[in-house]
PDB file of C-alpha atoms in Angstrom:
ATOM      1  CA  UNK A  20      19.249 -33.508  -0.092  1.00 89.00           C
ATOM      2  CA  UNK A  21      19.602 -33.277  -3.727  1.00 97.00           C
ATOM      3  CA  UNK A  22      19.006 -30.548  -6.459  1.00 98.00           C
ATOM      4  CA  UNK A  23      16.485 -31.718  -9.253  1.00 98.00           C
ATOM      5  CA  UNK A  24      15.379 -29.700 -12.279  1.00 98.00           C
ATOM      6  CA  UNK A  25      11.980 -30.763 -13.712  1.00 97.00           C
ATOM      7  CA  UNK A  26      10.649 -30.082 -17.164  1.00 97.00           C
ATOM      8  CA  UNK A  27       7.098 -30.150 -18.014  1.00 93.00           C
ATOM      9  CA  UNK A  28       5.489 -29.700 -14.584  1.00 90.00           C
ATOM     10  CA  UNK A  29       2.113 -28.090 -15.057  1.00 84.00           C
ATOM     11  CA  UNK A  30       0.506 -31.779 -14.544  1.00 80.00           C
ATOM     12  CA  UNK A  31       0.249 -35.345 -15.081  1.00 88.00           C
ATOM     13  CA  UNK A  32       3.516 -37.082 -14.544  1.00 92.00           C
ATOM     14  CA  UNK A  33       5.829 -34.185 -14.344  1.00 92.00           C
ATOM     15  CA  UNK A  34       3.836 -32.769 -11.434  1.00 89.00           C
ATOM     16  CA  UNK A  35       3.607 -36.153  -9.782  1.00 91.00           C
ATOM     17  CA  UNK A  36       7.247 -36.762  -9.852  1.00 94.00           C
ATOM     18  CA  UNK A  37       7.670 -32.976  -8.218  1.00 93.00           C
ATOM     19  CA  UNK A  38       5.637 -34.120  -5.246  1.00 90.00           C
ATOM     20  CA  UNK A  39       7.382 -37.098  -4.543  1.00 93.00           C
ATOM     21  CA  UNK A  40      10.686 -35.187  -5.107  1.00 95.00           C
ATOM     22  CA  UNK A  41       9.622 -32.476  -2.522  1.00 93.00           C
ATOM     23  CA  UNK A  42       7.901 -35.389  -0.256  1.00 91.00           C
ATOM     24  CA  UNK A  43      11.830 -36.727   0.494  1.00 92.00           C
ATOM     25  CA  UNK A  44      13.166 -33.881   0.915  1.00 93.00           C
ATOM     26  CA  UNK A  45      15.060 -32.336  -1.844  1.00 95.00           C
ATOM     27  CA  UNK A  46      14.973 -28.575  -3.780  1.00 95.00           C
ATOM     28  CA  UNK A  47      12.467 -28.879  -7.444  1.00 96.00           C
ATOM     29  CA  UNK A  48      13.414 -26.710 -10.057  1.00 96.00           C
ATOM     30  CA  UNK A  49      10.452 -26.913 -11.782  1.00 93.00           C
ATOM     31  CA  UNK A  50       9.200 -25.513 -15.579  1.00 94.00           C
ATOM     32  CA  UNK A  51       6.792 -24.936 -17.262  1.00 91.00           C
ATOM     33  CA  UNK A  52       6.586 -23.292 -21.043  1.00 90.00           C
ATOM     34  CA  UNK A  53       4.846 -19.730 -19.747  1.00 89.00           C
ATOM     35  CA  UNK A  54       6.082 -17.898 -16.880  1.00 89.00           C
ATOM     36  CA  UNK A  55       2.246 -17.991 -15.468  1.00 90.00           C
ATOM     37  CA  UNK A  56       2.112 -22.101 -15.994  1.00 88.00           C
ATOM     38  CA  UNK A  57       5.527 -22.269 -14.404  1.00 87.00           C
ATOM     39  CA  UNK A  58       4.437 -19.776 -11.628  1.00 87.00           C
ATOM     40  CA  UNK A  59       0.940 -21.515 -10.846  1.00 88.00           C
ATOM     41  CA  UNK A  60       2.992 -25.126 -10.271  1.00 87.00           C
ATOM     42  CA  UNK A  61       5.345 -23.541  -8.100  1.00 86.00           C
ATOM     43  CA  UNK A  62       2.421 -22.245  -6.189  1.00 87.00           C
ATOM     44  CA  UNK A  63       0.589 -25.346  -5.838  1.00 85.00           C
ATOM     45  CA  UNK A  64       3.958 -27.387  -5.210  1.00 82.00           C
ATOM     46  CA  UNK A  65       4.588 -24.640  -1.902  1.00 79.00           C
ATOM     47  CA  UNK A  66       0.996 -25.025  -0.666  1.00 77.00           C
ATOM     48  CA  UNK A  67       1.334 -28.644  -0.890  1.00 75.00           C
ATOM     49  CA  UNK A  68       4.509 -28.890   0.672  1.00 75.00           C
ATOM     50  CA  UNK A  69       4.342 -26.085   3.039  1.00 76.00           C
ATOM     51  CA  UNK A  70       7.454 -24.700   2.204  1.00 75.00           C
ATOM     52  CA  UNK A  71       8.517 -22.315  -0.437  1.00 76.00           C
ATOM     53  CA  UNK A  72      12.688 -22.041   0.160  1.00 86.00           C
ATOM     54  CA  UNK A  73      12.630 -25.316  -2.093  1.00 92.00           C
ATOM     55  CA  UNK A  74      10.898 -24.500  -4.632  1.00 93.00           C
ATOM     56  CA  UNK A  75      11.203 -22.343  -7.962  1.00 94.00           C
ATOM     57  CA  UNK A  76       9.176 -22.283 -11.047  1.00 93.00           C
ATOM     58  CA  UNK A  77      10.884 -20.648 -13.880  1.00 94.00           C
ATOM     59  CA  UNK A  78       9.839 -20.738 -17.495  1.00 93.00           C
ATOM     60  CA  UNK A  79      11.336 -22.448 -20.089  1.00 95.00           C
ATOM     61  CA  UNK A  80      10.460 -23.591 -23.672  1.00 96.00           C
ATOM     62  CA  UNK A  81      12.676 -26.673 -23.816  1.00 97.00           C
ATOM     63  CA  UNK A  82      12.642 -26.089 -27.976  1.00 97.00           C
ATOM     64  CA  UNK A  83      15.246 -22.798 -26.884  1.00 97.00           C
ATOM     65  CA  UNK A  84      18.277 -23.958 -26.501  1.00 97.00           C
ATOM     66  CA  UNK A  85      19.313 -20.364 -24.744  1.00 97.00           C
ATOM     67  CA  UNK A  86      16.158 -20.681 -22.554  1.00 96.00           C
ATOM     68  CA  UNK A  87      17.406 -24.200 -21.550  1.00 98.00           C
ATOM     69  CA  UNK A  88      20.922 -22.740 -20.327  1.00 98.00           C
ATOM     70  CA  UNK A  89      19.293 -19.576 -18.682  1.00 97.00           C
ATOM     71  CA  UNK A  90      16.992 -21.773 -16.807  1.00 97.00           C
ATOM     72  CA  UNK A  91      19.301 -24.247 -15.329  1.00 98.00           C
ATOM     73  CA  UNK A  92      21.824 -21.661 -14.811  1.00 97.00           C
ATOM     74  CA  UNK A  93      19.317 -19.424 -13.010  1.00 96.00           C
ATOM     75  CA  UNK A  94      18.756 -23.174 -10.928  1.00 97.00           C
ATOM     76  CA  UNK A  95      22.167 -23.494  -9.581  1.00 98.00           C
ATOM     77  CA  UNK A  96      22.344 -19.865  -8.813  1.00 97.00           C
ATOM     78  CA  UNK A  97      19.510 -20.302  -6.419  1.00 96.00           C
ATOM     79  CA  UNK A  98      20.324 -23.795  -4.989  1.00 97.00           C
ATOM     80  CA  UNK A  99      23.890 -23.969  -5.742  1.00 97.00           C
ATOM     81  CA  UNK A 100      23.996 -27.021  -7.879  1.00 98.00           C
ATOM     82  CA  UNK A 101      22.484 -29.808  -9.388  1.00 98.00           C
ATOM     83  CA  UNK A 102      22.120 -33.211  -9.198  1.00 98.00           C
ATOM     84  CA  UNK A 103      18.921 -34.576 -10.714  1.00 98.00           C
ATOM     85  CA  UNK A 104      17.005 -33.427 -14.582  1.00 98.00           C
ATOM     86  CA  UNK A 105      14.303 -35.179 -15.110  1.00 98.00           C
ATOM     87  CA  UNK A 106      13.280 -34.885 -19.000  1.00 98.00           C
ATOM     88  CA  UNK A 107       9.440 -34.754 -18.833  1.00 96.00           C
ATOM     89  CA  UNK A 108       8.290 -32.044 -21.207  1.00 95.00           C
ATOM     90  CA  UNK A 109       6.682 -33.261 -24.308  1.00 93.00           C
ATOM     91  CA  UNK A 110       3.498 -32.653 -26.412  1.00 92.00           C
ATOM     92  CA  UNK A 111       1.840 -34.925 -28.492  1.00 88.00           C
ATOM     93  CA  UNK A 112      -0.449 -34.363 -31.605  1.00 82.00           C
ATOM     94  CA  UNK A 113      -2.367 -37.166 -33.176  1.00 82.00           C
ATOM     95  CA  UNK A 114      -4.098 -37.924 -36.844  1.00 84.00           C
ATOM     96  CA  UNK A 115      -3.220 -39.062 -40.044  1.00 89.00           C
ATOM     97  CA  UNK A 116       0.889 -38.364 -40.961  1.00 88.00           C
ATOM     98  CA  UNK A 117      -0.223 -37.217 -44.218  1.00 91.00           C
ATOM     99  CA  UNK A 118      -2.432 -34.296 -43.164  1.00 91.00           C
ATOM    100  CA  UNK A 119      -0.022 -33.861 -40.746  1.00 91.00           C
ATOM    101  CA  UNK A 120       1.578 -29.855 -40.928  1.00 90.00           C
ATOM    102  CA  UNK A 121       4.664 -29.350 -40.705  1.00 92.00           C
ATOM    103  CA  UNK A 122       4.758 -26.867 -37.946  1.00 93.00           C
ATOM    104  CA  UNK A 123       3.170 -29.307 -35.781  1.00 92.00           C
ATOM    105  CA  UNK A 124       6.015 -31.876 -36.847  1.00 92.00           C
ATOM    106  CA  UNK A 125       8.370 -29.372 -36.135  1.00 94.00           C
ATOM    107  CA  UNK A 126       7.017 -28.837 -32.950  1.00 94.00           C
ATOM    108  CA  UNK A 127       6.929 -32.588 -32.133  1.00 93.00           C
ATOM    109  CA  UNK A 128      10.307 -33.319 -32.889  1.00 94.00           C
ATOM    110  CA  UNK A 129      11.769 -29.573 -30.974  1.00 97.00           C
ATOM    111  CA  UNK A 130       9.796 -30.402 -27.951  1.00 96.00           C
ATOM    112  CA  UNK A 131       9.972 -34.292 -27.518  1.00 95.00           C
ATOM    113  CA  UNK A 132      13.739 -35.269 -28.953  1.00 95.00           C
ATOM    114  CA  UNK A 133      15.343 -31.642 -29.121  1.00 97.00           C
ATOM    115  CA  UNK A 134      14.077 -30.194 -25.644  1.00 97.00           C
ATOM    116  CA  UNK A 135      15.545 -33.241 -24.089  1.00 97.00           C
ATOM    117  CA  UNK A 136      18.985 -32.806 -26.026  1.00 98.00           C
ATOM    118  CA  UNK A 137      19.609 -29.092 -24.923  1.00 98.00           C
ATOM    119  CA  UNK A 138      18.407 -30.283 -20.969  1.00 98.00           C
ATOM    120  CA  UNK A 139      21.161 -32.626 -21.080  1.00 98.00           C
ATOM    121  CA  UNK A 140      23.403 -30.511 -22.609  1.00 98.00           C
ATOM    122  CA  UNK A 141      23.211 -28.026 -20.107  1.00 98.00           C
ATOM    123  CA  UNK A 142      22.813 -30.039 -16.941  1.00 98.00           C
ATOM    124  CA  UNK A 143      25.665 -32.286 -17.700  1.00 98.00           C
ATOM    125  CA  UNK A 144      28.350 -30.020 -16.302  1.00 98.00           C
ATOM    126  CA  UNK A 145      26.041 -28.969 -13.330  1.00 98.00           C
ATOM    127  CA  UNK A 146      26.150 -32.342 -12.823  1.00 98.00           C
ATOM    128  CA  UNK A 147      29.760 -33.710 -13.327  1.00 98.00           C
ATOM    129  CA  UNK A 148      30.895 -30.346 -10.634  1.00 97.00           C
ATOM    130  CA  UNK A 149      29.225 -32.379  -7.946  1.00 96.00           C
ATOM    131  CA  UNK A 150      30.251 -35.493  -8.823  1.00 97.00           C
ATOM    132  CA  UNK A 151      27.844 -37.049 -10.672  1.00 96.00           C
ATOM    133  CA  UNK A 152      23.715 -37.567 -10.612  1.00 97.00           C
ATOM    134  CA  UNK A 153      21.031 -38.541 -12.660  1.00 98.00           C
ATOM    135  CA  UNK A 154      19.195 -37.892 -15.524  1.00 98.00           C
ATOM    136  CA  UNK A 155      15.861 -39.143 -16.058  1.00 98.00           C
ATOM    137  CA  UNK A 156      13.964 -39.451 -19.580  1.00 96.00           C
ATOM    138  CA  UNK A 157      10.452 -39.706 -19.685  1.00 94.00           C
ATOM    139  CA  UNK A 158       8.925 -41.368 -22.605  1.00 91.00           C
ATOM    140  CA  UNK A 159       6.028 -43.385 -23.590  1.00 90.00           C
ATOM    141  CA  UNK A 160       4.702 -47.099 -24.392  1.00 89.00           C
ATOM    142  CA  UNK A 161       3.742 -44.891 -27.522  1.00 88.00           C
ATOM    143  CA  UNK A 162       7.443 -45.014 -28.466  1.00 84.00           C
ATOM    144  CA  UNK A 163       6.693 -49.333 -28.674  1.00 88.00           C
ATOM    145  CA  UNK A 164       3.574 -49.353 -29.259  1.00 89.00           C
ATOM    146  CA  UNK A 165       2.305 -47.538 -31.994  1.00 87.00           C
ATOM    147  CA  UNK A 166      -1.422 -46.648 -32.543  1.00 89.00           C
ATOM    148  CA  UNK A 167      -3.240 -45.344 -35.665  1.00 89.00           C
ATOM    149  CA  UNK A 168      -3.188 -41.858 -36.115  1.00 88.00           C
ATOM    150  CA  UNK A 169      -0.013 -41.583 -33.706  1.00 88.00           C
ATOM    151  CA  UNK A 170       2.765 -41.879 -36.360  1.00 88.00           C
ATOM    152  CA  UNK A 171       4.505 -38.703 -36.001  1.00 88.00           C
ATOM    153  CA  UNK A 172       3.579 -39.113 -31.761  1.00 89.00           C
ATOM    154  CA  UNK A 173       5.251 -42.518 -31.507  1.00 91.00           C
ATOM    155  CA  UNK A 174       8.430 -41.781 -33.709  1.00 89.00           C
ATOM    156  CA  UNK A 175       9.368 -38.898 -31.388  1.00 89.00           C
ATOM    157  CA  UNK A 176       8.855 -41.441 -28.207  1.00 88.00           C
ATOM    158  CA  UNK A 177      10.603 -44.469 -30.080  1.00 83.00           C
TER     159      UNK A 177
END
């Protein structure tokens, strides 16, 4: 059974793709931004799967590059290794690009293109020790398929 780490788990698709993770058997790191959100996942994932041993919540802003490392470190300590990261986290903020602030561009860009940088950065040799694995990006059709008042959205998704 594999190892996966999982950002952005609190619900929708990141929560989905923990269930069907757990569902064939592997371990689910899975995050959250907030301790509690990260916490309250990992509870619902256990009750769900009826077993806790393979599952850990941690948090981790994916815009920290140091939270990033401490996170998937803290992942192999408990399960050893890794083999999956699934890059799920993102946040998306709509209306017109020039009323747009820039702290919410900021946040765009550190969340949806940074966050999945430093993932990758740090999984990478988690996931060359053991030979290999995968690393899954989830993006959007709003990456092809723009839509008014989605500019700044859809560039970070392109």
């Amino acid at each position: 059974m594999a190892v996966a780490f999982v950002t952005g788990v609190t619900r929708g698709i990141g929560f989905a793709v923990v269930q069907a993770l757990i569902a064939r058997g592997d371990s689910v790191v899975l995050t959250g931004t907030t301790e509690d959100a990260a916490l309250k996942a990992e509870m619902a994932v256990e009750i769900a799967a009826g077993d806790a041993t393979r599952v850990m919540g941690v948090a981790c802003d994916v815009r920290d590059r140091g939270a990033v490392r401490r996170a998937v470190d803290a992942a192999v300590q408990r399960f050893g290794g890794l083999d999956i990261l699934v890059n799920n986290a993102g946040v998306g903020v709509g209306g017109p690009i020039e009323s747009l602030d820039e702290a919410e561009w900021d946040r765009l860009i550190d969340t949806n293109l940074s966050g999945v940088f430093h993932c990758t950065q740090a999984a990478i040799p988690h996931l060359k020790a053991r030979g290999g694995g995968w690393i899954v990006n989830i993006s959007s059709l709003a990456g092809k398929n723009a839509f008014a008042g989605g500019a700044a959205y859809c560039a970070t998704k392109a």
